[in-house]
PDB file of C-alpha atoms in Angstrom:
ATOM      1  CA  LYS S   1      35.260 -13.133 -31.650  1.00 44.00           C
ATOM      2  CA  PHE S   2      32.141 -13.306 -29.509  1.00 45.00           C
ATOM      3  CA  THR S   3      31.833 -11.554 -26.143  1.00 67.00           C
ATOM      4  CA  GLN S   4      28.835 -13.292 -24.629  1.00 89.00           C
ATOM      5  CA  ALA S   5      28.230 -14.622 -21.138  1.00 96.00           C
ATOM      6  CA  ILE S   6      26.813 -18.028 -20.309  1.00 97.00           C
ATOM      7  CA  ARG S   7      25.389 -19.726 -17.236  1.00 98.00           C
ATOM      8  CA  VAL S   8      26.322 -23.370 -16.807  1.00 98.00           C
ATOM      9  CA  ASN S   9      23.244 -25.480 -16.074  1.00 98.00           C
ATOM     10  CA  THR S  10      24.158 -27.826 -13.237  1.00 98.00           C
ATOM     11  CA  LEU S  11      20.795 -29.588 -13.538  1.00 98.00           C
ATOM     12  CA  LYS S  12      22.286 -31.346 -16.547  1.00 98.00           C
ATOM     13  CA  ILE S  13      26.074 -31.239 -16.245  1.00 98.00           C
ATOM     14  CA  GLU S  14      28.875 -30.393 -13.819  1.00 97.00           C
ATOM     15  CA  GLN S  15      30.640 -27.080 -14.382  1.00 97.00           C
ATOM     16  CA  LYS S  16      34.107 -28.596 -14.734  1.00 96.00           C
ATOM     17  CA  ILE S  17      32.921 -31.100 -17.338  1.00 97.00           C
ATOM     18  CA  ILE S  18      31.271 -28.608 -19.674  1.00 97.00           C
ATOM     19  CA  ILE S  19      34.173 -26.165 -19.272  1.00 96.00           C
ATOM     20  CA  LYS S  20      36.678 -28.809 -20.366  1.00 96.00           C
ATOM     21  CA  ARG S  21      34.395 -29.859 -23.213  1.00 96.00           C
ATOM     22  CA  LEU S  22      34.108 -26.311 -24.526  1.00 96.00           C
ATOM     23  CA  GLU S  23      37.831 -25.696 -24.131  1.00 95.00           C
ATOM     24  CA  ARG S  24      38.485 -28.689 -26.395  1.00 95.00           C
ATOM     25  CA  GLU S  25      36.313 -26.905 -28.968  1.00 95.00           C
ATOM     26  CA  ASN S  26      38.496 -23.794 -28.680  1.00 94.00           C
ATOM     27  CA  VAL S  27      36.036 -21.796 -26.599  1.00 95.00           C
ATOM     28  CA  ASN S  28      37.954 -19.610 -24.160  1.00 94.00           C
ATOM     29  CA  LEU S  29      35.935 -19.068 -20.974  1.00 95.00           C
ATOM     30  CA  VAL S  30      36.720 -16.907 -17.951  1.00 95.00           C
ATOM     31  CA  LYS S  31      34.829 -17.369 -14.677  1.00 96.00           C
ATOM     32  CA  ILE S  32      32.831 -14.316 -13.585  1.00 96.00           C
ATOM     33  CA  PRO S  33      34.009 -14.042  -9.967  1.00 96.00           C
ATOM     34  CA  PHE S  34      30.783 -12.724  -8.426  1.00 96.00           C
ATOM     35  CA  LEU S  35      28.479 -15.246 -10.132  1.00 97.00           C
ATOM     36  CA  ASP S  36      27.941 -18.857  -9.083  1.00 98.00           C
ATOM     37  CA  PHE S  37      27.579 -20.333 -12.567  1.00 98.00           C
ATOM     38  CA  GLY S  38      28.546 -17.486 -14.914  1.00 98.00           C
ATOM     39  CA  TYR S  39      31.389 -17.357 -17.460  1.00 97.00           C
ATOM     40  CA  HIS S  40      32.515 -14.781 -19.991  1.00 96.00           C
ATOM     41  CA  VAL S  41      33.150 -16.121 -23.473  1.00 95.00           C
ATOM     42  CA  GLN S  42      36.465 -14.434 -24.188  1.00 92.00           C
ATOM     43  CA  SER S  43      36.817 -15.983 -27.624  1.00 92.00           C
ATOM     44  CA  SER S  44      35.194 -18.650 -29.751  1.00 92.00           C
ATOM     45  CA  ASP S  45      35.322 -19.809 -33.351  1.00 91.00           C
ATOM     46  CA  PHE S  46      31.513 -19.956 -33.402  1.00 91.00           C
ATOM     47  CA  SER S  47      28.489 -18.525 -31.637  1.00 91.00           C
ATOM     48  CA  VAL S  48      27.980 -20.415 -28.387  1.00 94.00           C
ATOM     49  CA  GLY S  49      24.231 -19.951 -28.864  1.00 93.00           C
ATOM     50  CA  ALA S  50      24.379 -22.274 -31.878  1.00 92.00           C
ATOM     51  CA  ALA S  51      26.511 -25.011 -30.306  1.00 94.00           C
ATOM     52  CA  PRO S  52      25.145 -28.523 -29.627  1.00 96.00           C
ATOM     53  CA  GLU S  53      25.941 -28.075 -25.927  1.00 97.00           C
ATOM     54  CA  HIS S  54      23.574 -25.117 -25.843  1.00 97.00           C
ATOM     55  CA  LEU S  55      20.837 -27.085 -27.585  1.00 96.00           C
ATOM     56  CA  PHE S  56      21.347 -29.937 -25.104  1.00 97.00           C
ATOM     57  CA  GLY S  57      20.713 -27.482 -22.263  1.00 98.00           C
ATOM     58  CA  TYR S  58      24.168 -27.716 -20.722  1.00 98.00           C
ATOM     59  CA  TYR S  59      24.300 -23.933 -20.502  1.00 98.00           C
ATOM     60  CA  TYR S  60      22.142 -20.871 -21.124  1.00 98.00           C
ATOM     61  CA  VAL S  61      23.352 -17.746 -22.904  1.00 97.00           C
ATOM     62  CA  GLN S  62      22.644 -15.099 -20.282  1.00 96.00           C
ATOM     63  CA  GLU S  63      24.081 -11.640 -19.700  1.00 93.00           C
ATOM     64  CA  THR S  64      26.145 -11.079 -16.584  1.00 94.00           C
ATOM     65  CA  ALA S  65      23.718  -8.620 -14.982  1.00 93.00           C
ATOM     66  CA  SER S  66      20.777 -10.888 -15.788  1.00 95.00           C
ATOM     67  CA  GLN S  67      22.219 -13.636 -13.579  1.00 97.00           C
ATOM     68  CA  ILE S  68      22.325 -11.459 -10.454  1.00 97.00           C
ATOM     69  CA  PRO S  69      18.621 -11.219  -9.398  1.00 97.00           C
ATOM     70  CA  ALA S  70      18.013 -14.973  -9.106  1.00 98.00           C
ATOM     71  CA  GLN S  71      21.344 -15.412  -7.333  1.00 98.00           C
ATOM     72  CA  ILE S  72      20.318 -12.805  -4.776  1.00 98.00           C
ATOM     73  CA  LEU S  73      16.911 -14.433  -4.248  1.00 98.00           C
ATOM     74  CA  ARG S  74      18.539 -17.889  -4.141  1.00 98.00           C
ATOM     75  CA  PRO S  75      15.450 -20.038  -3.480  1.00 98.00           C
ATOM     76  CA  SER S  76      15.862 -23.351  -1.675  1.00 98.00           C
ATOM     77  CA  LYS S  77      14.446 -26.833  -2.221  1.00 97.00           C
ATOM     78  CA  LYS S  78      11.564 -26.222   0.178  1.00 97.00           C
ATOM     79  CA  ASP S  79      10.370 -22.910  -1.258  1.00 98.00           C
ATOM     80  CA  ILE S  80       7.259 -22.013  -3.215  1.00 98.00           C
ATOM     81  CA  VAL S  81       8.528 -19.399  -5.656  1.00 98.00           C
ATOM     82  CA  LEU S  82       6.799 -16.928  -7.972  1.00 98.00           C
ATOM     83  CA  ASP S  83       8.412 -15.595 -11.148  1.00 98.00           C
ATOM     84  CA  MET S  84       6.078 -12.755 -12.109  1.00 97.00           C
ATOM     85  CA  SER S  85       7.418 -11.931 -15.573  1.00 94.00           C
ATOM     86  CA  ALA S  86       9.098 -15.166 -16.446  1.00 96.00           C
ATOM     87  CA  ALA S  87       9.660 -15.391 -20.210  1.00 94.00           C
ATOM     88  CA  PRO S  88      11.972 -16.223 -21.857  1.00 95.00           C
ATOM     89  CA  GLY S  89      13.097 -18.203 -18.811  1.00 96.00           C
ATOM     90  CA  GLY S  90      16.706 -17.389 -18.014  1.00 97.00           C
ATOM     91  CA  LYS S  91      15.960 -16.470 -14.419  1.00 98.00           C
ATOM     92  CA  THR S  92      13.251 -19.134 -14.061  1.00 98.00           C
ATOM     93  CA  THR S  93      15.630 -21.926 -15.017  1.00 98.00           C
ATOM     94  CA  GLN S  94      18.380 -20.387 -12.879  1.00 98.00           C
ATOM     95  CA  MET S  95      16.109 -20.498  -9.823  1.00 98.00           C
ATOM     96  CA  ALA S  96      15.239 -24.137 -10.582  1.00 98.00           C
ATOM     97  CA  GLN S  97      18.971 -24.774 -10.606  1.00 98.00           C
ATOM     98  CA  TYR S  98      19.353 -23.370  -7.091  1.00 98.00           C
ATOM     99  CA  MET S  99      16.371 -25.472  -5.998  1.00 98.00           C
ATOM    100  CA  GLU S 100      17.847 -28.611  -7.589  1.00 98.00           C
ATOM    101  CA  ASN S 101      14.498 -29.207  -9.294  1.00 98.00           C
ATOM    102  CA  GLU S 102      12.675 -29.462  -5.953  1.00 98.00           C
ATOM    103  CA  GLY S 103      10.105 -27.140  -4.401  1.00 98.00           C
ATOM    104  CA  VAL S 104       7.734 -25.349  -6.784  1.00 98.00           C
ATOM    105  CA  ILE S 105       8.099 -22.417  -9.170  1.00 98.00           C
ATOM    106  CA  ILE S 106       5.015 -20.701 -10.551  1.00 98.00           C
ATOM    107  CA  ALA S 107       6.141 -18.921 -13.738  1.00 98.00           C
ATOM    108  CA  VAL S 108       3.779 -16.310 -15.154  1.00 97.00           C
ATOM    109  CA  ASP S 109       3.707 -14.400 -18.415  1.00 95.00           C
ATOM    110  CA  ASN S 110       0.820 -12.786 -20.265  1.00 93.00           C
ATOM    111  CA  ASN S 111       2.220 -13.190 -23.789  1.00 91.00           C
ATOM    112  CA  ASN S 112       1.479 -16.515 -25.481  1.00 91.00           C
ATOM    113  CA  TYR S 113       4.472 -16.338 -27.842  1.00 92.00           C
ATOM    114  CA  ARG S 114       6.864 -15.551 -24.988  1.00 92.00           C
ATOM    115  CA  LEU S 115       5.286 -18.328 -22.936  1.00 94.00           C
ATOM    116  CA  MET S 116       6.090 -20.815 -25.699  1.00 95.00           C
ATOM    117  CA  THR S 117       9.725 -19.703 -25.558  1.00 96.00           C
ATOM    118  CA  LEU S 118       9.674 -20.122 -21.787  1.00 97.00           C
ATOM    119  CA  ARG S 119       8.269 -23.630 -22.082  1.00 97.00           C
ATOM    120  CA  ASN S 120      10.888 -24.596 -24.654  1.00 97.00           C
ATOM    121  CA  ASN S 121      13.726 -23.346 -22.442  1.00 97.00           C
ATOM    122  CA  ILE S 122      12.345 -25.143 -19.402  1.00 97.00           C
ATOM    123  CA  GLU S 123      12.227 -28.399 -21.339  1.00 97.00           C
ATOM    124  CA  ARG S 124      15.660 -27.905 -22.895  1.00 97.00           C
ATOM    125  CA  LEU S 125      17.328 -27.193 -19.556  1.00 98.00           C
ATOM    126  CA  GLY S 126      15.686 -30.134 -17.798  1.00 98.00           C
ATOM    127  CA  VAL S 127      13.547 -28.136 -15.354  1.00 98.00           C
ATOM    128  CA  LYS S 128      10.883 -30.266 -13.656  1.00 98.00           C
ATOM    129  CA  ASN S 129       9.559 -28.173 -10.756  1.00 98.00           C
ATOM    130  CA  THR S 130       7.890 -25.333 -12.692  1.00 98.00           C
ATOM    131  CA  ILE S 131       4.238 -24.653 -13.533  1.00 98.00           C
ATOM    132  CA  LEU S 132       3.433 -22.118 -16.248  1.00 97.00           C
ATOM    133  CA  TYR S 133       0.470 -19.750 -16.283  1.00 96.00           C
ATOM    134  CA  GLN S 134      -0.546 -17.371 -19.059  1.00 96.00           C
ATOM    135  CA  MET S 135      -1.925 -14.438 -17.126  1.00 96.00           C
ATOM    136  CA  ASP S 136      -1.259 -10.850 -16.122  1.00 95.00           C
ATOM    137  CA  ALA S 137       0.760 -11.108 -12.912  1.00 97.00           C
ATOM    138  CA  GLN S 138      -1.176  -8.114 -11.626  1.00 96.00           C
ATOM    139  CA  PHE S 139      -3.941 -10.627 -10.846  1.00 97.00           C
ATOM    140  CA  ILE S 140      -1.693 -13.284  -9.305  1.00 98.00           C
ATOM    141  CA  SER S 141      -3.816 -13.361  -6.130  1.00 98.00           C
ATOM    142  CA  ASP S 142      -6.500 -15.149  -8.202  1.00 97.00           C
ATOM    143  CA  LEU S 143      -4.416 -18.333  -7.840  1.00 97.00           C
ATOM    144  CA  GLY S 144      -4.886 -18.303  -4.071  1.00 97.00           C
ATOM    145  CA  ILE S 145      -1.244 -19.174  -3.390  1.00 98.00           C
ATOM    146  CA  GLN S 146       1.161 -17.610  -0.891  1.00 98.00           C
ATOM    147  CA  PHE S 147       4.842 -17.592  -1.844  1.00 98.00           C
ATOM    148  CA  ASP S 148       8.068 -17.849   0.133  1.00 98.00           C
ATOM    149  CA  LYS S 149      10.049 -15.953  -2.484  1.00 98.00           C
ATOM    150  CA  ILE S 150       9.067 -13.746  -5.409  1.00 98.00           C
ATOM    151  CA  LEU S 151      11.094 -12.493  -8.346  1.00 98.00           C
ATOM    152  CA  LEU S 152       9.722  -9.480 -10.203  1.00 98.00           C
ATOM    153  CA  ASP S 153      12.050  -8.819 -13.099  1.00 96.00           C
ATOM    154  CA  ALA S 154       9.670  -6.102 -14.179  1.00 95.00           C
ATOM    155  CA  PRO S 155       8.688  -4.990 -17.664  1.00 90.00           C
ATOM    156  CA  CYS S 156      10.689  -1.849 -18.367  1.00 90.00           C
ATOM    157  CA  SER S 157      11.694   0.603 -21.066  1.00 85.00           C
ATOM    158  CA  GLY S 158      14.990  -1.146 -21.733  1.00 84.00           C
ATOM    159  CA  ASN S 159      18.590  -0.021 -21.633  1.00 81.00           C
ATOM    160  CA  PHE S 160      19.876   2.831 -23.787  1.00 78.00           C
ATOM    161  CA  CYS S 161      23.439   1.509 -23.433  1.00 77.00           C
ATOM    162  CA  ILE S 162      22.630  -1.509 -25.598  1.00 77.00           C
ATOM    163  CA  ASP S 163      19.815  -0.086 -27.740  1.00 80.00           C
ATOM    164  CA  PRO S 164      21.091   2.670 -30.084  1.00 84.00           C
ATOM    165  CA  ALA S 165      17.514   3.614 -31.048  1.00 85.00           C
ATOM    166  CA  TRP S 166      16.302   3.865 -27.435  1.00 79.00           C
ATOM    167  CA  PHE S 167      15.865   7.656 -27.421  1.00 83.00           C
ATOM    168  CA  ASP S 168      13.935   7.532 -30.702  1.00 84.00           C
ATOM    169  CA  LYS S 169      11.397   5.105 -29.239  1.00 83.00           C
ATOM    170  CA  ARG S 170      10.833   6.489 -25.722  1.00 82.00           C
ATOM    171  CA  THR S 171       9.113   9.525 -24.240  1.00 84.00           C
ATOM    172  CA  VAL S 172       8.650  10.779 -20.688  1.00 84.00           C
ATOM    173  CA  GLU S 173       5.071   9.532 -20.886  1.00 87.00           C
ATOM    174  CA  ASN S 174       6.372   6.059 -21.725  1.00 86.00           C
ATOM    175  CA  LEU S 175       8.446   6.091 -18.539  1.00 86.00           C
ATOM    176  CA  LYS S 176       5.435   7.139 -16.487  1.00 90.00           C
ATOM    177  CA  ASP S 177       3.301   4.354 -17.968  1.00 92.00           C
ATOM    178  CA  VAL S 178       5.960   1.714 -17.355  1.00 92.00           C
ATOM    179  CA  SER S 179       6.522   2.964 -13.803  1.00 94.00           C
ATOM    180  CA  LYS S 180       2.789   2.715 -13.106  1.00 96.00           C
ATOM    181  CA  LYS S 181       2.744  -0.895 -14.306  1.00 96.00           C
ATOM    182  CA  GLN S 182       5.777  -1.739 -12.162  1.00 96.00           C
ATOM    183  CA  LYS S 183       4.064  -0.333  -9.072  1.00 98.00           C
ATOM    184  CA  GLN S 184       0.919  -2.347  -9.826  1.00 97.00           C
ATOM    185  CA  LEU S 185       2.971  -5.530 -10.056  1.00 98.00           C
ATOM    186  CA  LEU S 186       4.796  -4.789  -6.800  1.00 98.00           C
ATOM    187  CA  ALA S 187       1.461  -4.208  -5.069  1.00 98.00           C
ATOM    188  CA  ALA S 188       0.257  -7.555  -6.395  1.00 98.00           C
ATOM    189  CA  ALA S 189       3.439  -9.230  -5.157  1.00 98.00           C
ATOM    190  CA  VAL S 190       2.969  -7.982  -1.593  1.00 98.00           C
ATOM    191  CA  ASP S 191      -0.509  -9.523  -1.495  1.00 97.00           C
ATOM    192  CA  VAL S 192       0.834 -13.034  -2.137  1.00 98.00           C
ATOM    193  CA  LEU S 193       4.145 -12.885  -0.243  1.00 98.00           C
ATOM    194  CA  LYS S 194       4.298 -14.874   2.984  1.00 98.00           C
ATOM    195  CA  SER S 195       5.218 -13.054   6.183  1.00 96.00           C
ATOM    196  CA  GLY S 196       9.009 -13.113   6.397  1.00 96.00           C
ATOM    197  CA  GLY S 197       9.286 -13.851   2.689  1.00 98.00           C
ATOM    198  CA  ASP S 198      11.714 -12.293   0.213  1.00 98.00           C
ATOM    199  CA  LEU S 199      10.961 -10.173  -2.861  1.00 98.00           C
ATOM    200  CA  VAL S 200      13.564  -9.205  -5.456  1.00 98.00           C
ATOM    201  CA  TYR S 201      12.696  -6.336  -7.794  1.00 98.00           C
ATOM    202  CA  SER S 202      14.883  -5.819 -10.862  1.00 97.00           C
ATOM    203  CA  THR S 203      14.777  -4.130 -14.251  1.00 95.00           C
ATOM    204  CA  CYS S 204      17.132  -3.810 -17.214  1.00 91.00           C
ATOM    205  CA  SER S 205      16.398  -0.079 -17.344  1.00 90.00           C
ATOM    206  CA  LEU S 206      18.756   2.617 -16.085  1.00 89.00           C
ATOM    207  CA  GLU S 207      15.975   5.138 -15.503  1.00 89.00           C
ATOM    208  CA  PRO S 208      15.444   6.258 -11.875  1.00 92.00           C
ATOM    209  CA  GLU S 209      11.709   6.545 -12.637  1.00 93.00           C
ATOM    210  CA  GLU S 210      11.693   2.757 -13.038  1.00 93.00           C
ATOM    211  CA  ASP S 211      14.189   1.886 -10.324  1.00 95.00           C
ATOM    212  CA  GLU S 212      15.036   4.106  -7.341  1.00 96.00           C
ATOM    213  CA  PHE S 213      11.788   6.079  -7.521  1.00 96.00           C
ATOM    214  CA  VAL S 214       9.737   2.882  -7.668  1.00 97.00           C
ATOM    215  CA  VAL S 215      11.576   1.335  -4.722  1.00 97.00           C
ATOM    216  CA  ASP S 216      11.188   4.557  -2.721  1.00 97.00           C
ATOM    217  CA  TRP S 217       7.435   4.603  -3.422  1.00 98.00           C
ATOM    218  CA  PHE S 218       7.149   0.938  -2.514  1.00 98.00           C
ATOM    219  CA  LEU S 219       8.875   1.276   0.855  1.00 97.00           C
ATOM    220  CA  GLN S 220       6.660   4.217   1.791  1.00 98.00           C
ATOM    221  CA  GLU S 221       3.495   2.480   0.626  1.00 97.00           C
ATOM    222  CA  TYR S 222       4.303  -0.831   2.354  1.00 97.00           C
ATOM    223  CA  PRO S 223       6.196  -0.080   5.581  1.00 96.00           C
ATOM    224  CA  GLN S 224       6.122  -3.768   6.513  1.00 95.00           C
ATOM    225  CA  MET S 225       8.643  -4.344   3.725  1.00 97.00           C
ATOM    226  CA  LYS S 226      12.278  -3.665   4.575  1.00 97.00           C
ATOM    227  CA  LEU S 227      15.140  -2.931   2.192  1.00 96.00           C
ATOM    228  CA  GLN S 228      17.918  -5.510   2.536  1.00 95.00           C
ATOM    229  CA  LYS S 229      21.601  -4.983   1.870  1.00 92.00           C
ATOM    230  CA  ILE S 230      23.137  -7.223  -0.757  1.00 89.00           C
ATOM    231  CA  ASP S 231      26.723  -8.122  -1.542  1.00 81.00           C
TER     232      ASP S 231
END
């Protein structure tokens, strides 16, 4: 049995159609109630990441928590959107889905290999409103663009719940270095965010040094930014 989560890609197929198609192939899906396009794979005779439907871009294998940031940001057709750490593209393609392939997404990553993966996923999922840049998002102001909405799914130290070797690979100094980078990226984001715009900051880390402490620093450093409640 496989216990993955997927996000149906409505740029290419309706949810009800792909669900019925997968059910005929003995894939048991359960809707994740707080996600717009997310489903748990309760059981399957094969890995859904190797299925033809996945290769066709009808869905994207994406963890439940990973689908939340883009859903909160929820860009519209008219928005100019920045994805500051975009590869491999799960959240980028999810935002394009909300935008129905209209508006513009600027997707940035500084790693050429990861950027290739991002480009492949964008093509596979039928995304047509996204421009890719290989650059350090810390210097995003060099593009001279102001954005309506920004997603910073920041580089982080990872999650010890899913990485059994996490404590063997991390030190307190590592956390401090990552936190410093996260603050630099947030500072860069403020410079290119339109007045009244929205910024979503997320990590896959559980460390307060990379989450609550960073947000607390940010709100003190940039009092024009206000913390918003989310559902």
